mmCIF file of N, CA and C in Angstrom:
data_model
loop_
_atom_site.group_PDB
_atom_site.id
_atom_site.type_symbol
_atom_site.label_atom_id
_atom_site.label_comp_id
_atom_site.label_asym_id
_atom_site.label_seq_id
_atom_site.Cartn_x
_atom_site.Cartn_y
_atom_site.Cartn_z
ATOM 1 N N MET A 1 0.849 -1.179 0.000
ATOM 2 C CA MET A 1 0.000 0.000 0.000
ATOM 3 C C MET A 1 0.895 1.242 0.000
ATOM 4 N N ASN A 2 0.549 2.211 -0.833
ATOM 5 C CA ASN A 2 1.334 3.440 -0.899
ATOM 6 C C ASN A 2 0.923 4.393 0.227
ATOM 7 N N ALA A 3 1.625 5.526 0.337
ATOM 8 C CA ALA A 3 1.368 6.482 1.424
ATOM 9 C C ALA A 3 -0.043 7.054 1.346
ATOM 10 N N ARG A 4 -0.521 7.333 0.145
ATOM 11 C CA ARG A 4 -1.866 7.882 -0.004
ATOM 12 C C ARG A 4 -2.912 6.866 0.437
ATOM 13 N N GLY A 5 -2.720 5.615 0.046
ATOM 14 C CA GLY A 5 -3.643 4.557 0.455
ATOM 15 C C GLY A 5 -3.632 4.347 1.961
ATOM 16 N N ALA A 6 -2.452 4.426 2.554
ATOM 17 C CA ALA A 6 -2.341 4.275 4.007
ATOM 18 C C ALA A 6 -3.045 5.423 4.725
ATOM 19 N N LEU A 7 -2.908 6.633 4.203
ATOM 20 C CA LEU A 7 -3.583 7.790 4.795
ATOM 21 C C LEU A 7 -5.097 7.614 4.708
ATOM 22 N N GLY A 8 -5.582 7.179 3.567
ATOM 23 C CA GLY A 8 -7.010 6.948 3.392
ATOM 24 C C GLY A 8 -7.537 5.872 4.328
ATOM 25 N N ARG A 9 -6.792 4.792 4.468
ATOM 26 C CA ARG A 9 -7.195 3.699 5.366
ATOM 27 C C ARG A 9 -7.231 4.192 6.816
ATOM 28 N N TYR A 10 -6.219 4.987 7.199
ATOM 29 C CA TYR A 10 -6.170 5.568 8.542
ATOM 30 C C TYR A 10 -7.407 6.435 8.789
ATOM 31 N N GLY A 11 -7.754 7.286 7.820
ATOM 32 C CA GLY A 11 -8.927 8.135 7.944
ATOM 33 C C GLY A 11 -10.211 7.330 8.056
ATOM 34 N N GLU A 12 -10.327 6.266 7.276
ATOM 35 C CA GLU A 12 -11.515 5.415 7.355
ATOM 36 C C GLU A 12 -11.630 4.740 8.715
ATOM 37 N N ASN A 13 -10.494 4.314 9.267
ATOM 38 C CA ASN A 13 -10.516 3.708 10.602
ATOM 39 C C ASN A 13 -10.983 4.715 11.651
ATOM 40 N N LEU A 14 -10.469 5.940 11.568
ATOM 41 C CA LEU A 14 -10.900 6.985 12.503
ATOM 42 C C LEU A 14 -12.386 7.293 12.324
ATOM 43 N N ALA A 15 -12.829 7.361 11.075
ATOM 44 C CA ALA A 15 -14.234 7.648 10.788
ATOM 45 C C ALA A 15 -15.133 6.543 11.336
ATOM 46 N N ALA A 16 -14.757 5.298 11.124
ATOM 47 C CA ALA A 16 -15.558 4.174 11.620
ATOM 48 C C ALA A 16 -15.660 4.232 13.146
ATOM 49 N N ARG A 17 -14.560 4.565 13.792
ATOM 50 C CA ARG A 17 -14.570 4.683 15.251
ATOM 51 C C ARG A 17 -15.498 5.814 15.695
ATOM 52 N N ARG A 18 -15.411 6.979 15.030
ATOM 53 C CA ARG A 18 -16.263 8.119 15.389
ATOM 54 C C ARG A 18 -17.747 7.776 15.208
ATOM 55 N N LEU A 19 -18.077 7.129 14.089
ATOM 56 C CA LEU A 19 -19.463 6.752 13.840
ATOM 57 C C LEU A 19 -19.956 5.768 14.894
ATOM 58 N N ALA A 20 -19.141 4.780 15.225
ATOM 59 C CA ALA A 20 -19.521 3.794 16.236
ATOM 60 C C ALA A 20 -19.736 4.465 17.590
ATOM 61 N N GLU A 21 -18.889 5.428 17.918
ATOM 62 C CA GLU A 21 -19.043 6.151 19.186
ATOM 63 C C GLU A 21 -20.349 6.936 19.227
ATOM 64 N N SER A 22 -20.848 7.340 18.056
ATOM 65 C CA SER A 22 -22.109 8.093 18.009
ATOM 66 C C SER A 22 -23.324 7.174 17.914
ATOM 67 N N GLY A 23 -23.095 5.856 17.956
ATOM 68 C CA GLY A 23 -24.197 4.907 17.954
ATOM 69 C C GLY A 23 -24.515 4.267 16.617
ATOM 70 N N ILE A 24 -23.757 4.598 15.591
ATOM 71 C CA ILE A 24 -23.976 3.996 14.267
ATOM 72 C C ILE A 24 -23.271 2.649 14.215
ATOM 73 N N VAL A 25 -24.003 1.624 13.802
ATOM 74 C CA VAL A 25 -23.438 0.286 13.662
ATOM 75 C C VAL A 25 -22.913 0.150 12.240
ATOM 76 N N ILE A 26 -21.627 -0.105 12.091
ATOM 77 C CA ILE A 26 -21.019 -0.262 10.760
ATOM 78 C C ILE A 26 -21.403 -1.637 10.214
ATOM 79 N N LEU A 27 -22.043 -1.635 9.047
ATOM 80 C CA LEU A 27 -22.463 -2.877 8.403
ATOM 81 C C LEU A 27 -21.398 -3.405 7.458
ATOM 82 N N THR A 28 -20.761 -2.502 6.712
ATOM 83 C CA THR A 28 -19.704 -2.910 5.795
ATOM 84 C C THR A 28 -18.807 -1.723 5.477
ATOM 85 N N ARG A 29 -17.605 -2.049 5.025
ATOM 86 C CA ARG A 29 -16.639 -1.034 4.615
ATOM 87 C C ARG A 29 -16.252 -1.277 3.162
ATOM 88 N N ASN A 30 -16.048 -0.201 2.443
ATOM 89 C CA ASN A 30 -15.574 -0.258 1.054
ATOM 90 C C ASN A 30 -16.453 -1.138 0.166
ATOM 91 N N TRP A 31 -17.773 -0.889 0.229
ATOM 92 C CA TRP A 31 -18.697 -1.631 -0.625
ATOM 93 C C TRP A 31 -18.576 -1.116 -2.045
ATOM 94 N N ARG A 32 -18.407 -2.057 -2.971
ATOM 95 C CA ARG A 32 -18.199 -1.688 -4.370
ATOM 96 C C ARG A 32 -19.278 -2.273 -5.268
ATOM 97 N N CYS A 33 -19.559 -1.513 -6.322
ATOM 98 C CA CYS A 33 -20.408 -1.995 -7.404
ATOM 99 C C CYS A 33 -19.859 -1.366 -8.685
ATOM 100 N N ARG A 34 -20.524 -1.570 -9.790
ATOM 101 C CA ARG A 34 -20.018 -1.063 -11.074
ATOM 102 C C ARG A 34 -19.941 0.459 -11.129
ATOM 103 N N ASP A 35 -20.721 1.151 -10.290
ATOM 104 C CA ASP A 35 -20.745 2.615 -10.311
ATOM 105 C C ASP A 35 -19.757 3.266 -9.355
ATOM 106 N N GLY A 36 -19.088 2.477 -8.516
ATOM 107 C CA GLY A 36 -18.126 3.076 -7.589
ATOM 108 C C GLY A 36 -18.104 2.385 -6.248
ATOM 109 N N GLU A 37 -17.751 3.150 -5.219
ATOM 110 C CA GLU A 37 -17.542 2.593 -3.883
ATOM 111 C C GLU A 37 -18.159 3.497 -2.821
ATOM 112 N N ILE A 38 -18.735 2.863 -1.815
ATOM 113 C CA ILE A 38 -19.194 3.559 -0.619
ATOM 114 C C ILE A 38 -18.205 3.196 0.481
ATOM 115 N N ASP A 39 -17.603 4.207 1.113
ATOM 116 C CA ASP A 39 -16.566 3.947 2.113
ATOM 117 C C ASP A 39 -17.102 3.167 3.309
ATOM 118 N N LEU A 40 -18.188 3.652 3.908
ATOM 119 C CA LEU A 40 -18.772 2.993 5.081
ATOM 120 C C LEU A 40 -20.287 2.964 4.933
ATOM 121 N N VAL A 41 -20.873 1.829 5.263
ATOM 122 C CA VAL A 41 -22.319 1.699 5.297
ATOM 123 C C VAL A 41 -22.685 1.299 6.717
ATOM 124 N N GLY A 42 -23.636 2.038 7.305
ATOM 125 C CA GLY A 42 -24.009 1.749 8.683
ATOM 126 C C GLY A 42 -25.493 1.877 8.916
ATOM 127 N N ARG A 43 -25.881 1.560 10.149
ATOM 128 C CA ARG A 43 -27.272 1.682 10.566
ATOM 129 C C ARG A 43 -27.315 2.598 11.780
ATOM 130 N N ASP A 44 -28.148 3.623 11.699
ATOM 131 C CA ASP A 44 -28.336 4.567 12.792
ATOM 132 C C ASP A 44 -29.790 4.454 13.231
ATOM 133 N N VAL A 45 -30.038 3.690 14.273
ATOM 134 C CA VAL A 45 -31.371 3.333 14.750
ATOM 135 C C VAL A 45 -32.096 2.632 13.606
ATOM 136 N N ASP A 46 -33.039 3.306 12.923
ATOM 137 C CA ASP A 46 -33.755 2.649 11.827
ATOM 138 C C ASP A 46 -33.444 3.281 10.468
ATOM 139 N N ALA A 47 -32.350 4.031 10.388
ATOM 140 C CA ALA A 47 -31.928 4.647 9.121
ATOM 141 C C ALA A 47 -30.671 3.961 8.602
ATOM 142 N N LEU A 48 -30.567 3.886 7.287
ATOM 143 C CA LEU A 48 -29.365 3.379 6.639
ATOM 144 C C LEU A 48 -28.470 4.573 6.347
ATOM 145 N N VAL A 49 -27.194 4.467 6.706
ATOM 146 C CA VAL A 49 -26.254 5.580 6.535
ATOM 147 C C VAL A 49 -25.160 5.175 5.561
ATOM 148 N N MET A 50 -25.050 5.943 4.470
ATOM 149 C CA MET A 50 -23.955 5.789 3.517
ATOM 150 C C MET A 50 -22.969 6.902 3.837
ATOM 151 N N CYS A 51 -21.737 6.549 4.113
ATOM 152 C CA CYS A 51 -20.786 7.556 4.581
ATOM 153 C C CYS A 51 -19.565 7.651 3.675
ATOM 154 N N GLU A 52 -19.312 8.841 3.209
ATOM 155 C CA GLU A 52 -18.114 9.154 2.430
ATOM 156 C C GLU A 52 -17.065 9.672 3.411
ATOM 157 N N VAL A 53 -15.844 9.182 3.282
ATOM 158 C CA VAL A 53 -14.754 9.617 4.159
ATOM 159 C C VAL A 53 -13.698 10.306 3.298
ATOM 160 N N LYS A 54 -13.317 11.513 3.711
ATOM 161 C CA LYS A 54 -12.265 12.258 3.030
ATOM 162 C C LYS A 54 -11.188 12.588 4.050
ATOM 163 N N THR A 55 -9.958 12.223 3.730
ATOM 164 C CA THR A 55 -8.833 12.446 4.635
ATOM 165 C C THR A 55 -7.782 13.288 3.937
ATOM 166 N N ARG A 56 -7.285 14.290 4.638
ATOM 167 C CA ARG A 56 -6.236 15.163 4.101
ATOM 168 C C ARG A 56 -5.184 15.386 5.168
ATOM 169 N N ARG A 57 -3.978 15.613 4.727
ATOM 170 C CA ARG A 57 -2.934 16.093 5.636
ATOM 171 C C ARG A 57 -3.146 17.590 5.810
ATOM 172 N N ALA A 58 -2.842 18.085 6.996
ATOM 173 C CA ALA A 58 -2.954 19.522 7.246
ATOM 174 C C ALA A 58 -1.981 20.247 6.324
ATOM 175 N N GLY A 59 -2.383 21.385 5.827
ATOM 176 C CA GLY A 59 -1.520 22.144 4.932
ATOM 177 C C GLY A 59 -2.336 22.996 3.993
ATOM 178 N N PRO A 60 -1.759 23.291 2.849
ATOM 179 C CA PRO A 60 -2.415 24.213 1.915
ATOM 180 C C PRO A 60 -3.574 23.595 1.119
ATOM 181 N N TYR A 61 -3.870 22.338 1.348
ATOM 182 C CA TYR A 61 -4.924 21.674 0.578
ATOM 183 C C TYR A 61 -6.291 22.108 1.068
ATOM 184 N N GLU A 62 -7.300 21.928 0.196
ATOM 185 C CA GLU A 62 -8.662 22.267 0.585
ATOM 186 C C GLU A 62 -9.110 21.365 1.726
ATOM 187 N N HIS A 63 -10.071 21.860 2.492
ATOM 188 C CA HIS A 63 -10.629 21.074 3.594
ATOM 189 C C HIS A 63 -11.313 19.849 2.998
ATOM 190 N N PRO A 64 -11.257 18.715 3.668
ATOM 191 C CA PRO A 64 -11.871 17.504 3.105
ATOM 192 C C PRO A 64 -13.355 17.662 2.776
ATOM 193 N N MET A 65 -14.049 18.484 3.532
ATOM 194 C CA MET A 65 -15.480 18.658 3.283
ATOM 195 C C MET A 65 -15.744 19.305 1.922
ATOM 196 N N ALA A 66 -14.786 20.067 1.420
ATOM 197 C CA ALA A 66 -14.947 20.730 0.126
ATOM 198 C C ALA A 66 -14.875 19.741 -1.035
ATOM 199 N N ALA A 67 -14.457 18.524 -0.761
ATOM 200 C CA ALA A 67 -14.302 17.533 -1.819
ATOM 201 C C ALA A 67 -15.631 16.956 -2.302
ATOM 202 N N VAL A 68 -16.713 17.190 -1.560
ATOM 203 C CA VAL A 68 -18.009 16.676 -1.992
ATOM 204 C C VAL A 68 -18.710 17.752 -2.823
ATOM 205 N N THR A 69 -18.463 17.669 -4.098
ATOM 206 C CA THR A 69 -19.042 18.582 -5.080
ATOM 207 C C THR A 69 -20.452 18.112 -5.440
ATOM 208 N N PRO A 70 -21.223 18.909 -6.155
ATOM 209 C CA PRO A 70 -22.544 18.433 -6.601
ATOM 210 C C PRO A 70 -22.455 17.134 -7.413
ATOM 211 N N ALA A 71 -21.431 16.987 -8.237
ATOM 212 C CA ALA A 71 -21.268 15.755 -9.013
ATOM 213 C C ALA A 71 -21.002 14.565 -8.094
ATOM 214 N N LYS A 72 -20.173 14.768 -7.086
ATOM 215 C CA LYS A 72 -19.873 13.703 -6.125
ATOM 216 C C LYS A 72 -21.134 13.336 -5.347
ATOM 217 N N ALA A 73 -21.942 14.323 -4.970
ATOM 218 C CA ALA A 73 -23.189 14.067 -4.253
ATOM 219 C C ALA A 73 -24.143 13.232 -5.111
ATOM 220 N N ARG A 74 -24.229 13.538 -6.400
ATOM 221 C CA ARG A 74 -25.083 12.748 -7.304
ATOM 222 C C ARG A 74 -24.592 11.304 -7.368
ATOM 223 N N ARG A 75 -23.265 11.130 -7.439
ATOM 224 C CA ARG A 75 -22.697 9.781 -7.490
ATOM 225 C C ARG A 75 -23.007 9.014 -6.206
ATOM 226 N N LEU A 76 -22.913 9.680 -5.069
ATOM 227 C CA LEU A 76 -23.225 9.026 -3.792
ATOM 228 C C LEU A 76 -24.694 8.601 -3.738
ATOM 229 N N ARG A 77 -25.591 9.440 -4.239
ATOM 230 C CA ARG A 77 -27.014 9.068 -4.275
ATOM 231 C C ARG A 77 -27.236 7.867 -5.195
ATOM 232 N N ARG A 78 -26.539 7.844 -6.328
ATOM 233 C CA ARG A 78 -26.652 6.717 -7.262
ATOM 234 C C ARG A 78 -26.129 5.427 -6.604
ATOM 235 N N LEU A 79 -25.038 5.531 -5.873
ATOM 236 C CA LEU A 79 -24.500 4.364 -5.174
ATOM 237 C C LEU A 79 -25.473 3.867 -4.106
ATOM 238 N N ALA A 80 -26.116 4.794 -3.401
ATOM 239 C CA ALA A 80 -27.116 4.404 -2.404
ATOM 240 C C ALA A 80 -28.259 3.643 -3.081
ATOM 241 N N GLU A 81 -28.675 4.096 -4.259
ATOM 242 C CA GLU A 81 -29.721 3.394 -5.010
ATOM 243 C C GLU A 81 -29.281 1.978 -5.362
ATOM 244 N N ARG A 82 -28.028 1.833 -5.775
ATOM 245 C CA ARG A 82 -27.504 0.495 -6.121
ATOM 246 C C ARG A 82 -27.519 -0.423 -4.901
ATOM 247 N N TRP A 83 -27.140 0.106 -3.746
ATOM 248 C CA TRP A 83 -27.154 -0.679 -2.504
ATOM 249 C C TRP A 83 -28.584 -1.179 -2.229
ATOM 250 N N LEU A 84 -29.546 -0.258 -2.346
ATOM 251 C CA LEU A 84 -30.944 -0.622 -2.068
ATOM 252 C C LEU A 84 -31.466 -1.647 -3.073
ATOM 253 N N GLU A 85 -31.038 -1.530 -4.336
ATOM 254 C CA GLU A 85 -31.433 -2.521 -5.347
ATOM 255 C C GLU A 85 -30.930 -3.907 -4.963
ATOM 256 N N ARG A 86 -29.722 -3.964 -4.445
ATOM 257 C CA ARG A 86 -29.110 -5.249 -4.121
ATOM 258 C C ARG A 86 -29.624 -5.824 -2.806
ATOM 259 N N TYR A 87 -29.860 -4.974 -1.807
ATOM 260 C CA TYR A 87 -30.179 -5.468 -0.467
ATOM 261 C C TYR A 87 -31.596 -5.164 -0.007
ATOM 262 N N GLY A 88 -32.444 -4.678 -0.871
ATOM 263 C CA GLY A 88 -33.830 -4.403 -0.496
ATOM 264 C C GLY A 88 -34.088 -2.917 -0.385
ATOM 265 N N GLY A 89 -35.343 -2.589 -0.236
ATOM 266 C CA GLY A 89 -35.747 -1.185 -0.182
ATOM 267 C C GLY A 89 -35.248 -0.470 1.056
ATOM 268 N N PRO A 90 -35.570 0.802 1.146
ATOM 269 C CA PRO A 90 -35.097 1.592 2.279
ATOM 270 C C PRO A 90 -35.732 1.151 3.586
ATOM 271 N N PRO A 91 -35.006 1.250 4.680
ATOM 272 C CA PRO A 91 -35.563 0.918 5.989
ATOM 273 C C PRO A 91 -36.567 1.994 6.421
ATOM 274 N N PRO A 92 -37.299 1.758 7.508
ATOM 275 C CA PRO A 92 -38.307 2.724 7.962
ATOM 276 C C PRO A 92 -37.750 4.140 8.164
ATOM 277 N N GLY A 93 -36.509 4.235 8.597
ATOM 278 C CA GLY A 93 -35.910 5.545 8.848
ATOM 279 C C GLY A 93 -35.309 6.192 7.613
ATOM 280 N N GLY A 94 -35.402 5.532 6.461
ATOM 281 C CA GLY A 94 -34.870 6.083 5.223
ATOM 282 C C GLY A 94 -33.359 5.917 5.087
ATOM 283 N N VAL A 95 -32.817 6.629 4.130
ATOM 284 C CA VAL A 95 -31.393 6.565 3.818
ATOM 285 C C VAL A 95 -30.802 7.956 3.992
ATOM 286 N N ARG A 96 -29.632 8.012 4.609
ATOM 287 C CA ARG A 96 -28.958 9.279 4.826
ATOM 288 C C ARG A 96 -27.519 9.155 4.303
ATOM 289 N N ILE A 97 -27.039 10.216 3.685
ATOM 290 C CA ILE A 97 -25.654 10.235 3.214
ATOM 291 C C ILE A 97 -24.886 11.222 4.086
ATOM 292 N N ASP A 98 -23.880 10.701 4.766
ATOM 293 C CA ASP A 98 -23.051 11.495 5.676
ATOM 294 C C ASP A 98 -21.645 11.634 5.120
ATOM 295 N N LEU A 99 -20.927 12.573 5.690
ATOM 296 C CA LEU A 99 -19.530 12.805 5.330
ATOM 297 C C LEU A 99 -18.715 12.896 6.605
ATOM 298 N N VAL A 100 -17.585 12.218 6.600
ATOM 299 C CA VAL A 100 -16.619 12.379 7.683
ATOM 300 C C VAL A 100 -15.351 12.930 7.056
ATOM 301 N N GLY A 101 -14.944 14.095 7.546
ATOM 302 C CA GLY A 101 -13.706 14.719 7.100
ATOM 303 C C GLY A 101 -12.644 14.554 8.175
ATOM 304 N N VAL A 102 -11.468 14.125 7.762
ATOM 305 C CA VAL A 102 -10.358 13.910 8.691
ATOM 306 C C VAL A 102 -9.180 14.756 8.226
ATOM 307 N N VAL A 103 -8.647 15.573 9.135
ATOM 308 C CA VAL A 103 -7.452 16.363 8.849
ATOM 309 C C VAL A 103 -6.358 15.885 9.788
ATOM 310 N N VAL A 104 -5.255 15.423 9.197
ATOM 311 C CA VAL A 104 -4.149 14.870 9.968
ATOM 312 C C VAL A 104 -3.026 15.908 10.027
ATOM 313 N N PRO A 105 -2.734 16.440 11.226
ATOM 314 C CA PRO A 105 -1.677 17.442 11.353
ATOM 315 C C PRO A 105 -0.292 16.778 11.386
ATOM 316 N N ARG A 106 0.742 17.590 11.276
ATOM 317 C CA ARG A 106 2.107 17.051 11.394
ATOM 318 C C ARG A 106 2.326 16.464 12.781
ATOM 319 N N ARG A 107 1.775 17.144 13.783
ATOM 320 C CA ARG A 107 1.890 16.670 15.167
ATOM 321 C C ARG A 107 0.538 16.816 15.841
ATOM 322 N N GLY A 108 0.306 15.942 16.780
ATOM 323 C CA GLY A 108 -0.937 16.028 17.527
ATOM 324 C C GLY A 108 -2.024 15.141 16.949
ATOM 325 N N ALA A 109 -3.163 15.236 17.581
ATOM 326 C CA ALA A 109 -4.298 14.387 17.213
ATOM 327 C C ALA A 109 -4.981 14.885 15.948
ATOM 328 N N PRO A 110 -5.478 13.970 15.135
ATOM 329 C CA PRO A 110 -6.224 14.369 13.938
ATOM 330 C C PRO A 110 -7.574 14.973 14.322
ATOM 331 N N ALA A 111 -8.077 15.840 13.458
ATOM 332 C CA ALA A 111 -9.402 16.423 13.632
ATOM 333 C C ALA A 111 -10.376 15.597 12.801
ATOM 334 N N VAL A 112 -11.445 15.131 13.442
ATOM 335 C CA VAL A 112 -12.443 14.306 12.767
ATOM 336 C C VAL A 112 -13.787 15.015 12.885
ATOM 337 N N GLU A 113 -14.410 15.293 11.736
ATOM 338 C CA GLU A 113 -15.683 16.012 11.699
ATOM 339 C C GLU A 113 -16.713 15.169 10.965
ATOM 340 N N HIS A 114 -17.864 14.952 11.602
ATOM 341 C CA HIS A 114 -18.944 14.151 11.019
ATOM 342 C C HIS A 114 -20.120 15.071 10.721
ATOM 343 N N VAL A 115 -20.540 15.103 9.462
ATOM 344 C CA VAL A 115 -21.681 15.913 9.050
ATOM 345 C C VAL A 115 -22.744 14.980 8.496
ATOM 346 N N LYS A 116 -23.938 15.083 9.038
ATOM 347 C CA LYS A 116 -25.053 14.226 8.618
ATOM 348 C C LYS A 116 -25.845 14.857 7.489
ATOM 349 N N GLY A 117 -26.288 14.007 6.562
ATOM 350 C CA GLY A 117 -27.203 14.434 5.508
ATOM 351 C C GLY A 117 -26.617 15.438 4.525
ATOM 352 N N VAL A 118 -25.456 15.131 3.946
ATOM 353 C CA VAL A 118 -24.808 16.069 3.035
ATOM 354 C C VAL A 118 -25.332 15.982 1.605
ATOM 355 N N ALA A 119 -25.949 14.880 1.244
ATOM 356 C CA ALA A 119 -26.409 14.726 -0.144
ATOM 357 C C ALA A 119 -27.793 14.109 -0.181
#
């Protein structure tokens, strides 16, 4: 695994931990289909949560939350539809698309931000 892949995996691990701490049960990680990948899929009470994780090193780069453009949001909704086609219709609580942004500084603890319902 290269450095970028390791950084992404680290961010996903932090995101999964943050979601679990907030009560979301992680059902699967890195679910793939022909249209792309969902980083984390979880259950929050009676809602299905599709979670995109963006990890960046601290520095001059854009904040990870800025990476979810309107095109990316459309792709995430399409991926959620594919999941529902494969595993059944939406649960009683519906489907929510969340984003976890992780910023890793040179020193100190990473900043992890969870935003619900981004797309």
